[in-house]
């Protein structure tokens, strides 16, 4: 994975034409596309938590988190769930197909700040996507961190993303726990919500960085549960990734405004303290 | 032996911040229990004489539906509490629970505990408060599961 946060070289509103090199089906409605930069050049460097705008001419353009990349920085991975016209068209692309890409945009997870501390990652559904590069980075340099846990909630066993990697992270010393909302009796894992899994972790507020990404309601419940465990007393450092819809991605159109912030520019990753007053408000 | 139980209780999140004397009282109604995979901790319809604090392993809470067999409702793991029917009349289990893997738990004698809670209202209040927290969390969790927050209509994070 490339590091650093230089802005993309091209004008931020002008997409570059990337080619689909591989396509992998993750679940019924979700695929991972591996994209290659034009002319085999290196893609702009990016940090875990950032996103790109992916577009198709005549269809539209949407923000999609960066879910991974190759060591040499030539390939970018995006994991896309088909929910509407643009994401369905993107998810339907085949190797050789082309996609317009602008980015990377937005803030990143504060990986450097977490070194030497415990890291508690809570992911819900597709919220695992922007956290996947975090877990890859942490698994590769596991010794830099204290206890590392991933608590991941999914709808049903067949919706669990990156199964192979979950196992690899476990082998690398990450405590990976998965809970699904519903399951057939043949399922041998956990049934319940992601916050149930906190009982087995017992995070120590004073030395924990907690990062959450998932549907907003899942994040609210998670924050509440972390508060119950002493988050506000012990100095636990909490970050959330807010993925409300956006258009321009550079803080111009106001589509993704949250209180005084633009999610595309100031986020999507925010320290909880900064956005707490706006999070609790309904229908922002 | 009793000392060990007290230590185990003190280390379980359910008993966080309990006083020494309260832990001693609780330990007086507790026993260590071990369940192999597939063994029942409690059975739907049976008398609710106990409750459990899970220390290790995984427990499946199931509801038996005639014609459909057991439906998996939820699972409980280390740090969680199982069973509140011992507190609520008519003291009968509404669900079954069995070990999904080898499971260690502290099992409490409900009648013994009820007697102590009736006598010692401070202890009673603490325990009830903890159970309310467990029930509230369970209710929140159930609502979230019903909302299907990761479902088709809520696409991305
Ligand atoms: C920073 C950021 C990162 C994202 N990362 C990813 C990712 O890695 N993979 C991925 O598949 N998707 C991701 N998304 C969501 C993705 O951008 C939307 O699903 C997409 O814009 C939907 O476009 P569409 O034309 O396919 O469907 P639309 O017709 O625009 O939307 C379909 C339905 O989804 C709802 N919807 C659209 N966007 C969102 C959203 N962000 N949150 C909640 N509901 C929404 C709409 O209200 C509508 O009901 C991300 C969004 C943001 C803001």
Tab-separated table of C-alpha atoms and ligand atoms in Angstrom:
chain	number	residue	atom	x	y	z
A	1	UNK	CA	0.000	0.000	0.000
A	2	UNK	CA	1.227	3.460	-0.791
A	3	UNK	CA	1.454	6.019	1.954
A	4	UNK	CA	1.462	9.796	2.106
A	5	UNK	CA	-1.324	12.158	1.292
A	6	UNK	CA	-0.355	14.168	-1.739
A	7	UNK	CA	-3.340	15.398	-3.665
A	8	UNK	CA	-3.982	13.723	-7.003
A	9	UNK	CA	-1.893	15.329	-9.704
A	10	UNK	CA	-4.680	15.918	-12.160
A	11	UNK	CA	-7.404	18.476	-11.561
A	12	UNK	CA	-9.672	17.057	-8.869
A	13	UNK	CA	-12.718	17.329	-11.102
A	14	UNK	CA	-11.129	15.545	-14.066
A	15	UNK	CA	-11.346	11.754	-13.881
A	16	UNK	CA	-8.567	9.482	-15.089
A	17	UNK	CA	-9.480	6.390	-17.054
A	18	UNK	CA	-8.712	3.205	-15.123
A	19	UNK	CA	-9.027	-0.304	-16.491
A	20	UNK	CA	-10.590	-3.232	-14.641
A	21	UNK	CA	-7.888	-5.858	-14.283
A	22	UNK	CA	-9.815	-8.353	-12.200
A	23	UNK	CA	-13.246	-8.771	-10.702
A	24	UNK	CA	-14.019	-10.920	-7.725
A	25	UNK	CA	-17.460	-11.723	-6.400
A	26	UNK	CA	-17.567	-11.280	-2.627
A	27	UNK	CA	-21.260	-11.912	-1.907
A	28	UNK	CA	-24.585	-12.029	-3.733
A	29	UNK	CA	-24.579	-8.254	-4.369
A	30	UNK	CA	-20.980	-7.190	-3.766
A	31	UNK	CA	-17.865	-7.416	-5.922
A	32	UNK	CA	-14.267	-6.255	-5.615
A	33	UNK	CA	-12.769	-4.618	-8.679
A	34	UNK	CA	-9.037	-4.384	-9.144
A	35	UNK	CA	-8.215	-1.289	-11.168
A	36	UNK	CA	-5.075	-0.339	-13.037
A	37	UNK	CA	-3.987	3.243	-13.559
A	38	UNK	CA	-3.760	4.577	-17.114
A	39	UNK	CA	-0.603	3.476	-18.933
A	40	UNK	CA	0.418	1.150	-16.095
A	41	UNK	CA	1.579	4.160	-14.042
A	42	UNK	CA	1.409	4.241	-10.264
A	43	UNK	CA	-1.974	5.256	-8.890
A	44	UNK	CA	-1.936	8.362	-6.682
A	45	UNK	CA	-0.855	7.462	-3.155
A	46	UNK	CA	-3.633	7.025	-0.629
A	47	UNK	CA	-4.215	6.259	3.024
A	48	UNK	CA	-6.626	3.792	4.680
A	49	UNK	CA	-10.039	5.385	5.084
A	50	UNK	CA	-9.880	7.541	1.959
A	51	UNK	CA	-12.178	7.139	-1.012
A	52	UNK	CA	-12.259	7.682	-4.760
A	53	UNK	CA	-15.048	8.939	-6.976
A	54	UNK	CA	-15.790	6.218	-9.525
A	55	UNK	CA	-17.772	7.140	-12.578
A	56	UNK	CA	-19.180	5.764	-15.787
A	57	UNK	CA	-20.046	8.082	-18.668
A	58	UNK	CA	-23.774	8.566	-19.009
A	59	UNK	CA	-24.495	6.689	-15.776
A	60	UNK	CA	-23.022	8.757	-12.966
A	61	UNK	CA	-20.307	9.005	-10.387
A	62	UNK	CA	-20.265	7.801	-6.750
A	63	UNK	CA	-17.886	7.818	-3.782
A	64	UNK	CA	-16.344	4.399	-3.071
A	65	UNK	CA	-13.822	3.653	-0.329
A	66	UNK	CA	-10.426	2.311	-1.243
A	67	UNK	CA	-10.490	-1.286	-0.068
A	68	UNK	CA	-6.910	-2.182	-0.914
A	69	UNK	CA	-4.036	-1.840	-3.332
A	70	UNK	CA	-0.924	-3.584	-4.522
A	71	UNK	CA	2.506	-3.108	-2.940
A	72	UNK	CA	3.855	-1.375	-6.019
A	73	UNK	CA	1.005	1.121	-5.969
A	74	UNK	CA	-0.134	0.265	-9.497
A	75	UNK	CA	-3.395	-1.376	-8.552
A	76	UNK	CA	-6.323	-0.143	-6.524
A	77	UNK	CA	-9.133	-2.271	-5.141
A	78	UNK	CA	-12.694	-1.139	-4.662
A	79	UNK	CA	-15.426	-3.235	-3.117
A	80	UNK	CA	-18.830	-2.242	-4.401
A	81	UNK	CA	-22.300	-3.242	-3.377
A	82	UNK	CA	-24.925	-2.931	-6.086
A	83	UNK	CA	-27.748	-0.870	-4.582
A	84	UNK	CA	-28.728	1.521	-7.362
A	85	UNK	CA	-27.978	2.546	-10.940
A	86	UNK	CA	-24.339	3.601	-10.579
A	87	UNK	CA	-23.179	0.942	-8.155
A	88	UNK	CA	-24.972	-1.742	-10.211
A	89	UNK	CA	-23.228	-0.600	-13.394
A	90	UNK	CA	-19.856	-0.515	-11.613
A	91	UNK	CA	-20.390	-3.923	-10.052
A	92	UNK	CA	-21.274	-5.260	-13.482
A	93	UNK	CA	-17.942	-4.226	-15.051
A	94	UNK	CA	-15.763	-7.047	-16.399
A	95	UNK	CA	-11.987	-7.292	-16.784
A	96	UNK	CA	-10.949	-4.927	-19.563
A	97	UNK	CA	-13.774	-2.480	-18.817
A	98	UNK	CA	-13.039	1.150	-18.105
A	99	UNK	CA	-13.979	3.363	-15.205
A	100	UNK	CA	-13.380	7.057	-14.541
A	101	UNK	CA	-11.594	7.677	-11.248
A	102	UNK	CA	-10.970	10.853	-9.260
A	103	UNK	CA	-9.182	10.810	-5.973
A	104	UNK	CA	-8.140	9.943	-3.406
A	105	UNK	CA	-10.267	12.203	-1.257
A	106	UNK	CA	-10.997	12.676	2.393
A	107	UNK	CA	-9.408	12.032	5.738
A	108	UNK	CA	-7.774	8.784	6.852
A	109	UNK	CA	-7.767	6.583	9.948
A	110	UNK	CA	-5.038	7.857	12.297
A	111	UNK	CA	-2.868	4.731	12.112
A	112	UNK	CA	0.272	6.455	13.369
A	113	UNK	CA	-1.549	7.696	16.475
A	114	UNK	CA	-2.629	4.161	17.353
A	115	UNK	CA	0.885	2.716	17.476
A	116	UNK	CA	1.700	1.318	20.899
A	117	UNK	CA	-1.959	1.270	21.921
A	118	UNK	CA	-4.822	-1.201	21.806
A	119	UNK	CA	-6.913	-0.929	18.675
A	120	UNK	CA	-10.585	-1.817	18.702
A	121	UNK	CA	-12.203	-1.875	15.264
A	122	UNK	CA	-15.975	-2.128	14.935
A	123	UNK	CA	-17.353	-2.712	11.459
A	124	UNK	CA	-20.930	-3.185	10.319
A	125	UNK	CA	-21.860	-4.549	6.902
A	126	UNK	CA	-20.059	-2.755	4.095
A	127	UNK	CA	-18.382	-0.627	6.767
A	128	UNK	CA	-15.637	-3.241	6.782
A	129	UNK	CA	-14.479	-1.980	3.374
A	130	UNK	CA	-12.706	1.249	4.443
A	131	UNK	CA	-11.286	-0.626	7.442
A	132	UNK	CA	-9.807	-3.454	5.407
A	133	UNK	CA	-6.633	-1.488	4.544
A	134	UNK	CA	-6.272	-0.730	8.253
A	135	UNK	CA	-6.414	-4.400	9.179
A	136	UNK	CA	-4.017	-5.299	6.397
A	137	UNK	CA	-1.550	-2.672	7.608
A	138	UNK	CA	-1.917	-3.717	11.233
A	139	UNK	CA	-1.599	-7.435	10.449
A	140	UNK	CA	1.583	-6.712	8.483
A	141	UNK	CA	3.130	-4.783	11.386
A	142	UNK	CA	1.347	-6.448	14.263
A	143	UNK	CA	4.087	-5.767	16.828
A	144	UNK	CA	3.542	-2.031	16.641
A	145	UNK	CA	0.208	-2.359	18.437
A	146	UNK	CA	-1.118	-3.670	21.725
A	147	UNK	CA	-4.283	-5.768	21.679
A	148	UNK	CA	-6.030	-5.542	18.323
A	149	UNK	CA	-9.649	-6.645	17.921
A	150	UNK	CA	-12.003	-6.590	14.979
A	151	UNK	CA	-15.686	-6.893	15.848
A	152	UNK	CA	-17.664	-7.280	12.660
A	153	UNK	CA	-21.426	-7.445	12.259
A	154	UNK	CA	-23.078	-8.703	9.095
A	155	UNK	CA	-26.615	-9.448	8.083
A	156	UNK	CA	-26.272	-13.198	7.556
A	157	UNK	CA	-23.429	-15.684	7.095
A	158	UNK	CA	-23.639	-15.381	3.303
A	159	UNK	CA	-23.072	-11.606	3.565
A	160	UNK	CA	-19.738	-11.858	5.364
A	161	UNK	CA	-17.044	-10.076	3.376
A	162	UNK	CA	-13.380	-11.070	2.956
A	163	UNK	CA	-13.724	-14.437	4.718
A	164	UNK	CA	-10.254	-15.579	3.735
A	165	UNK	CA	-8.715	-12.393	5.021
A	166	UNK	CA	-10.581	-12.552	8.312
A	167	UNK	CA	-8.832	-15.866	8.894
A	168	UNK	CA	-5.461	-14.414	7.857
A	169	UNK	CA	-5.855	-11.479	10.252
A	170	UNK	CA	-6.709	-13.934	13.005
A	171	UNK	CA	-3.523	-15.854	12.279
A	172	UNK	CA	-1.596	-12.601	12.417
A	173	UNK	CA	-2.778	-12.008	15.975
A	174	UNK	CA	-5.910	-9.932	15.527
A	175	UNK	CA	-8.855	-11.072	17.659
A	176	UNK	CA	-11.541	-11.330	14.967
A	177	UNK	CA	-15.143	-11.848	16.100
A	178	UNK	CA	-18.086	-11.940	13.744
A	179	UNK	CA	-21.781	-11.739	14.604
A	180	UNK	CA	-24.669	-12.049	12.174
A	181	UNK	CA	-28.206	-10.759	12.667
A	182	UNK	CA	-29.781	-14.000	11.532
A	183	UNK	CA	-28.672	-17.480	10.626
A	184	UNK	CA	-29.833	-20.988	9.893
A	185	UNK	CA	-29.328	-23.522	12.692
A	186	UNK	CA	-26.369	-24.913	10.754
A	187	UNK	CA	-24.369	-21.703	11.421
A	188	UNK	CA	-21.746	-22.373	14.076
A	189	UNK	CA	-20.766	-18.776	14.789
A	190	UNK	CA	-22.358	-15.941	16.724
A	191	UNK	CA	-25.843	-14.512	16.262
A	192	UNK	CA	-26.506	-11.045	17.611
A	193	UNK	CA	-25.337	-7.495	17.093
A	194	UNK	CA	-21.806	-6.239	16.908
A	195	UNK	CA	-22.018	-4.511	20.286
A	196	UNK	CA	-22.690	-7.900	21.954
A	197	UNK	CA	-19.145	-8.838	21.016
A	198	UNK	CA	-17.720	-6.096	23.222
A	199	UNK	CA	-18.414	-8.240	26.300
A	200	UNK	CA	-15.615	-10.560	25.231
A	201	UNK	CA	-13.104	-7.755	24.643
A	202	UNK	CA	-13.432	-5.614	27.786
A	203	UNK	CA	-11.523	-2.686	26.255
A	204	UNK	CA	-9.371	-0.575	28.536
A	205	UNK	CA	-10.452	2.996	27.892
A	206	UNK	CA	-7.154	4.613	28.828
A	207	UNK	CA	-5.142	2.737	26.225
A	208	UNK	CA	-7.581	2.046	23.436
A	209	UNK	CA	-8.187	3.643	20.072
A	210	UNK	CA	-11.626	2.651	18.797
A	211	UNK	CA	-12.573	3.047	15.143
A	212	UNK	CA	-16.070	2.450	13.858
A	213	UNK	CA	-17.616	2.263	10.423
A	214	UNK	CA	-21.065	1.000	9.568
A	215	UNK	CA	-24.634	2.205	9.147
A	216	UNK	CA	-25.130	5.305	11.277
A	217	UNK	CA	-27.522	3.567	13.592
A	218	UNK	CA	-24.964	0.839	14.255
A	219	UNK	CA	-22.360	3.506	14.999
A	220	UNK	CA	-24.678	5.279	17.434
A	221	UNK	CA	-25.361	2.095	19.357
A	222	UNK	CA	-21.674	1.252	19.362
A	223	UNK	CA	-20.749	4.671	20.737
A	224	UNK	CA	-23.379	4.301	23.428
A	225	UNK	CA	-22.028	0.924	24.439
A	226	UNK	CA	-18.452	2.238	24.488
A	227	UNK	CA	-19.599	5.115	26.671
A	228	UNK	CA	-21.144	2.611	29.031
A	229	UNK	CA	-17.755	0.892	29.203
A	230	UNK	CA	-16.113	4.132	30.282
A	231	UNK	CA	-15.009	5.645	27.000
A	232	UNK	CA	-15.613	9.225	28.114
A	233	UNK	CA	-13.892	8.739	31.453
A	234	UNK	CA	-10.727	6.943	30.454
A	235	UNK	CA	-9.662	8.920	27.422
A	236	UNK	CA	-10.479	6.262	24.842
A	237	UNK	CA	-9.886	7.821	21.444
A	238	UNK	CA	-12.758	7.258	19.117
A	239	UNK	CA	-13.021	7.842	15.370
A	240	UNK	CA	-15.960	7.219	13.066
A	241	UNK	CA	-16.235	7.131	9.308
A	242	UNK	CA	-19.372	8.822	8.058
A	243	UNK	CA	-20.380	7.813	4.605
A	244	UNK	CA	-23.358	9.954	3.804
A	245	UNK	CA	-23.966	10.597	0.213
A	246	UNK	CA	-21.973	13.248	-1.626
A	247	UNK	CA	-21.489	14.634	-5.092
A	248	UNK	CA	-18.463	16.836	-5.823
A	249	UNK	CA	-16.066	15.315	-3.233
A	250	UNK	CA	-14.135	18.576	-2.825
A	251	UNK	CA	-16.346	20.572	-0.487
A	252	UNK	CA	-18.008	22.717	-3.102
A	253	UNK	CA	-21.516	21.470	-3.676
A	254	UNK	CA	-22.697	21.183	-0.040
A	255	UNK	CA	-24.417	17.862	-0.704
A	256	UNK	CA	-22.735	16.102	2.206
A	257	UNK	CA	-22.734	18.886	4.766
A	258	UNK	CA	-22.991	17.849	8.417
A	259	UNK	CA	-23.229	20.855	10.715
A	260	UNK	CA	-20.163	22.932	9.806
A	261	UNK	CA	-18.372	20.014	8.113
A	262	UNK	CA	-18.253	18.617	4.625
A	263	UNK	CA	-17.993	14.859	4.894
A	264	UNK	CA	-16.126	14.627	1.595
A	265	UNK	CA	-13.391	17.051	2.607
A	266	UNK	CA	-13.275	17.082	6.424
A	267	UNK	CA	-14.272	13.410	6.631
A	268	UNK	CA	-15.215	10.694	6.067
A	269	UNK	CA	-13.086	9.818	9.126
A	270	UNK	CA	-13.811	12.134	12.055
A	271	UNK	CA	-12.770	12.196	15.696
A	272	UNK	CA	-15.983	11.461	17.547
A	273	UNK	CA	-15.717	14.577	19.721
A	274	UNK	CA	-15.877	16.842	16.711
A	275	UNK	CA	-19.035	15.451	15.216
A	276	UNK	CA	-20.895	14.200	18.302
A	277	UNK	CA	-23.257	17.200	18.482
A	278	UNK	CA	-24.406	16.629	14.900
A	279	UNK	CA	-24.558	12.876	15.011
A	280	UNK	CA	-27.396	12.701	17.482
A	281	UNK	CA	-29.668	14.856	15.332
A	282	UNK	CA	-32.222	13.016	13.266
A	283	UNK	CA	-32.453	13.347	9.509
A	284	UNK	CA	-29.392	15.456	8.905
B	1	UNK	CA	-13.258	-23.277	46.554
B	2	UNK	CA	-15.606	-20.464	47.561
B	3	UNK	CA	-12.670	-18.065	47.247
B	4	UNK	CA	-12.099	-19.215	43.674
B	5	UNK	CA	-15.719	-18.548	42.877
B	6	UNK	CA	-15.475	-15.085	44.347
B	7	UNK	CA	-12.407	-14.349	42.248
B	8	UNK	CA	-14.143	-15.589	39.115
B	9	UNK	CA	-17.191	-13.499	39.927
B	10	UNK	CA	-15.082	-10.419	40.543
B	11	UNK	CA	-13.555	-10.858	37.074
B	12	UNK	CA	-16.888	-11.153	35.260
B	13	UNK	CA	-18.255	-7.932	33.717
B	14	UNK	CA	-21.673	-8.654	35.220
B	15	UNK	CA	-20.206	-8.166	38.706
B	16	UNK	CA	-18.138	-5.093	37.885
B	17	UNK	CA	-17.921	-2.774	40.919
B	18	UNK	CA	-19.700	-5.200	43.264
B	19	UNK	CA	-18.543	-4.990	46.872
B	20	UNK	CA	-16.538	-7.843	48.404
B	21	UNK	CA	-19.368	-8.840	50.692
B	22	UNK	CA	-21.803	-8.863	47.789
B	23	UNK	CA	-19.493	-11.125	45.801
B	24	UNK	CA	-19.334	-13.424	48.816
B	25	UNK	CA	-23.120	-13.522	48.999
B	26	UNK	CA	-23.369	-14.322	45.293
B	27	UNK	CA	-20.668	-16.961	45.484
B	28	UNK	CA	-22.749	-18.684	48.147
B	29	UNK	CA	-25.379	-19.463	45.507
B	30	UNK	CA	-22.960	-20.217	42.646
B	31	UNK	CA	-21.227	-23.288	41.286
B	32	UNK	CA	-18.821	-23.903	38.476
B	33	UNK	CA	-20.374	-25.595	35.487
B	34	UNK	CA	-18.947	-27.069	32.327
B	35	UNK	CA	-20.927	-28.048	29.244
B	36	UNK	CA	-19.679	-30.068	26.316
B	37	UNK	CA	-20.777	-29.140	22.808
B	38	UNK	CA	-24.474	-29.863	22.312
B	39	UNK	CA	-25.354	-30.102	26.018
B	40	UNK	CA	-28.302	-28.048	27.264
B	41	UNK	CA	-27.806	-25.366	29.913
B	42	UNK	CA	-31.549	-24.918	30.090
B	43	UNK	CA	-34.599	-26.173	28.212
B	44	UNK	CA	-37.687	-24.396	26.933
B	45	UNK	CA	-40.700	-25.015	29.209
B	46	UNK	CA	-38.602	-26.343	32.065
B	47	UNK	CA	-38.516	-24.796	35.535
B	48	UNK	CA	-36.288	-21.717	35.607
B	49	UNK	CA	-34.266	-22.475	38.687
B	50	UNK	CA	-30.921	-21.038	37.573
B	51	UNK	CA	-29.031	-18.370	35.725
B	52	UNK	CA	-25.555	-18.359	34.209
B	53	UNK	CA	-22.601	-16.073	33.806
B	54	UNK	CA	-20.616	-17.327	30.849
B	55	UNK	CA	-16.861	-17.411	31.280
B	56	UNK	CA	-15.704	-19.235	28.204
B	57	UNK	CA	-17.204	-20.842	25.109
B	58	UNK	CA	-20.385	-20.109	23.221
B	59	UNK	CA	-24.041	-20.771	23.980
B	60	UNK	CA	-26.867	-20.923	21.431
B	61	UNK	CA	-30.256	-19.619	22.498
B	62	UNK	CA	-32.925	-21.465	20.534
B	63	UNK	CA	-36.679	-21.434	20.263
B	64	UNK	CA	-38.321	-24.663	19.259
B	65	UNK	CA	-41.055	-24.138	16.713
B	66	UNK	CA	-43.364	-27.062	16.009
B	67	UNK	CA	-42.928	-28.129	12.395
B	68	UNK	CA	-39.741	-26.073	12.008
B	69	UNK	CA	-37.508	-27.368	14.719
B	70	UNK	CA	-35.079	-25.220	16.659
B	71	UNK	CA	-34.686	-21.619	15.475
B	72	UNK	CA	-31.418	-19.955	16.396
B	73	UNK	CA	-32.267	-16.646	18.108
B	74	UNK	CA	-28.908	-15.502	19.356
B	75	UNK	CA	-25.648	-16.648	20.829
B	76	UNK	CA	-23.964	-15.638	24.070
B	77	UNK	CA	-20.273	-15.673	24.811
B	78	UNK	CA	-17.732	-14.851	27.502
B	79	UNK	CA	-18.715	-11.928	29.716
B	80	UNK	CA	-22.446	-12.332	29.045
B	81	UNK	CA	-25.321	-13.407	31.294
B	82	UNK	CA	-27.897	-16.032	30.367
B	83	UNK	CA	-31.414	-16.404	31.774
B	84	UNK	CA	-33.719	-14.113	33.665
B	85	UNK	CA	-36.823	-16.288	33.956
B	86	UNK	CA	-35.690	-17.252	37.473
B	87	UNK	CA	-36.614	-13.678	38.450
B	88	UNK	CA	-40.005	-13.567	36.813
B	89	UNK	CA	-43.028	-15.686	37.588
B	90	UNK	CA	-43.996	-18.373	36.651
B	91	UNK	CA	-40.260	-19.212	36.644
B	92	UNK	CA	-40.276	-21.213	33.395
B	93	UNK	CA	-37.742	-21.026	30.545
B	94	UNK	CA	-39.113	-19.464	27.378
B	95	UNK	CA	-36.139	-20.678	25.316
B	96	UNK	CA	-33.578	-23.415	25.273
B	97	UNK	CA	-29.869	-22.832	25.508
B	98	UNK	CA	-27.099	-25.222	24.656
B	99	UNK	CA	-23.361	-25.171	24.296
B	100	UNK	CA	-22.101	-24.564	20.756
B	101	UNK	CA	-18.593	-25.334	21.947
B	102	UNK	CA	-17.160	-26.467	25.277
B	103	UNK	CA	-18.458	-23.841	27.678
B	104	UNK	CA	-17.524	-22.767	31.177
B	105	UNK	CA	-20.059	-20.864	33.238
B	106	UNK	CA	-20.937	-19.888	36.753
B	107	UNK	CA	-24.364	-21.368	37.466
B	108	UNK	CA	-26.522	-19.749	40.141
B	109	UNK	CA	-29.246	-21.368	42.158
B	110	UNK	CA	-32.199	-19.038	41.561
B	111	UNK	CA	-34.114	-19.908	44.732
B	112	UNK	CA	-31.012	-19.373	46.884
B	113	UNK	CA	-30.389	-16.036	45.213
B	114	UNK	CA	-34.012	-14.878	45.442
B	115	UNK	CA	-33.948	-15.537	49.178
B	116	UNK	CA	-30.798	-13.432	49.580
B	117	UNK	CA	-32.116	-10.645	47.407
B	118	UNK	CA	-35.325	-10.519	49.454
B	119	UNK	CA	-33.316	-10.233	52.657
B	120	UNK	CA	-30.619	-7.829	51.473
B	121	UNK	CA	-32.278	-5.066	49.514
B	122	UNK	CA	-29.000	-3.357	48.612
B	123	UNK	CA	-27.756	-6.542	46.971
B	124	UNK	CA	-31.190	-7.042	45.451
B	125	UNK	CA	-31.140	-3.570	43.946
B	126	UNK	CA	-27.663	-4.095	42.462
B	127	UNK	CA	-28.571	-7.395	40.910
B	128	UNK	CA	-31.839	-6.088	39.519
B	129	UNK	CA	-30.038	-3.070	38.087
B	130	UNK	CA	-27.593	-5.360	36.341
B	131	UNK	CA	-30.389	-7.476	34.951
B	132	UNK	CA	-32.181	-4.378	33.706
B	133	UNK	CA	-28.986	-3.404	31.883
B	134	UNK	CA	-28.771	-6.889	30.369
B	135	UNK	CA	-32.432	-6.766	29.339
B	136	UNK	CA	-32.112	-3.252	27.913
B	137	UNK	CA	-29.077	-4.274	25.859
B	138	UNK	CA	-30.924	-7.353	24.671
B	139	UNK	CA	-33.929	-5.260	23.679
B	140	UNK	CA	-31.737	-2.779	21.773
B	141	UNK	CA	-30.004	-5.660	20.046
B	142	UNK	CA	-33.304	-7.256	19.085
B	143	UNK	CA	-34.562	-3.972	17.660
B	144	UNK	CA	-31.396	-3.551	15.614
B	145	UNK	CA	-31.717	-7.090	14.297
B	146	UNK	CA	-35.347	-6.441	13.360
B	147	UNK	CA	-34.441	-3.203	11.583
B	148	UNK	CA	-32.197	-5.182	9.294
B	149	UNK	CA	-29.676	-2.345	9.259
B	150	UNK	CA	-27.340	-4.075	6.826
B	151	UNK	CA	-30.201	-4.970	4.498
B	152	UNK	CA	-30.819	-3.964	0.907
B	153	UNK	CA	-32.210	-0.540	1.611
B	154	UNK	CA	-29.232	0.722	3.561
B	155	UNK	CA	-26.412	0.233	1.135
B	156	UNK	CA	-23.105	1.426	2.362
B	157	UNK	CA	-21.777	2.140	5.703
C	1	LIG	C1	-17.250	8.241	1.716
C	1	LIG	C2	-18.113	7.151	1.140
C	1	LIG	C3	-17.577	5.914	0.919
C	1	LIG	C4	-18.344	4.898	0.364
C	1	LIG	N1	-17.774	3.693	0.147
C	1	LIG	C5	-18.468	2.728	-0.469
C	1	LIG	C6	-17.860	1.478	-0.775
C	1	LIG	O1	-16.683	1.234	-0.502
C	1	LIG	N2	-18.597	0.563	-1.417
C	1	LIG	C7	-19.909	0.777	-1.746
C	1	LIG	O2	-20.537	-0.090	-2.338
C	1	LIG	N3	-20.532	1.940	-1.438
C	1	LIG	C8	-19.835	2.918	-0.817
C	1	LIG	N4	-20.447	4.119	-0.548
C	1	LIG	C9	-21.878	4.291	-0.881
C	1	LIG	C10	-22.068	4.549	-2.355
C	1	LIG	O3	-21.468	5.765	-2.674
C	1	LIG	C11	-23.574	4.609	-2.658
C	1	LIG	O4	-24.099	3.324	-2.510
C	1	LIG	C12	-23.815	5.063	-4.078
C	1	LIG	O5	-23.610	6.444	-4.134
C	1	LIG	C13	-25.222	4.733	-4.532
C	1	LIG	O6	-25.381	5.179	-5.873
C	1	LIG	P1	-26.358	4.438	-6.890
C	1	LIG	O7	-26.550	5.308	-8.082
C	1	LIG	O8	-25.872	3.057	-7.160
C	1	LIG	O9	-27.689	4.301	-6.089
C	1	LIG	P2	-28.737	5.427	-5.659
C	1	LIG	O10	-29.963	5.265	-6.495
C	1	LIG	O11	-28.072	6.764	-5.604
C	1	LIG	O12	-28.997	4.932	-4.201
C	1	LIG	C14	-29.640	3.702	-3.937
C	1	LIG	C15	-30.189	3.737	-2.529
C	1	LIG	O13	-29.100	3.843	-1.604
C	1	LIG	C16	-29.240	5.010	-0.782
C	1	LIG	N5	-27.882	5.545	-0.552
C	1	LIG	C17	-27.033	6.020	-1.483
C	1	LIG	N6	-25.856	6.341	-0.930
C	1	LIG	C18	-25.939	6.096	0.382
C	1	LIG	C19	-25.054	6.214	1.500
C	1	LIG	N7	-23.831	6.705	1.377
C	1	LIG	N8	-25.493	5.846	2.706
C	1	LIG	C20	-26.728	5.357	2.874
C	1	LIG	N9	-27.609	5.210	1.867
C	1	LIG	C21	-27.234	5.571	0.636
C	1	LIG	C22	-30.111	5.938	-1.562
C	1	LIG	O14	-30.832	6.812	-0.696
C	1	LIG	C23	-31.057	4.955	-2.240
C	1	LIG	O15	-32.073	4.514	-1.391
C	1	LIG	C24	-19.709	5.138	0.035
C	1	LIG	C25	-20.257	6.391	0.285
C	1	LIG	C26	-19.474	7.382	0.830
C	1	LIG	C27	-20.093	8.731	1.059
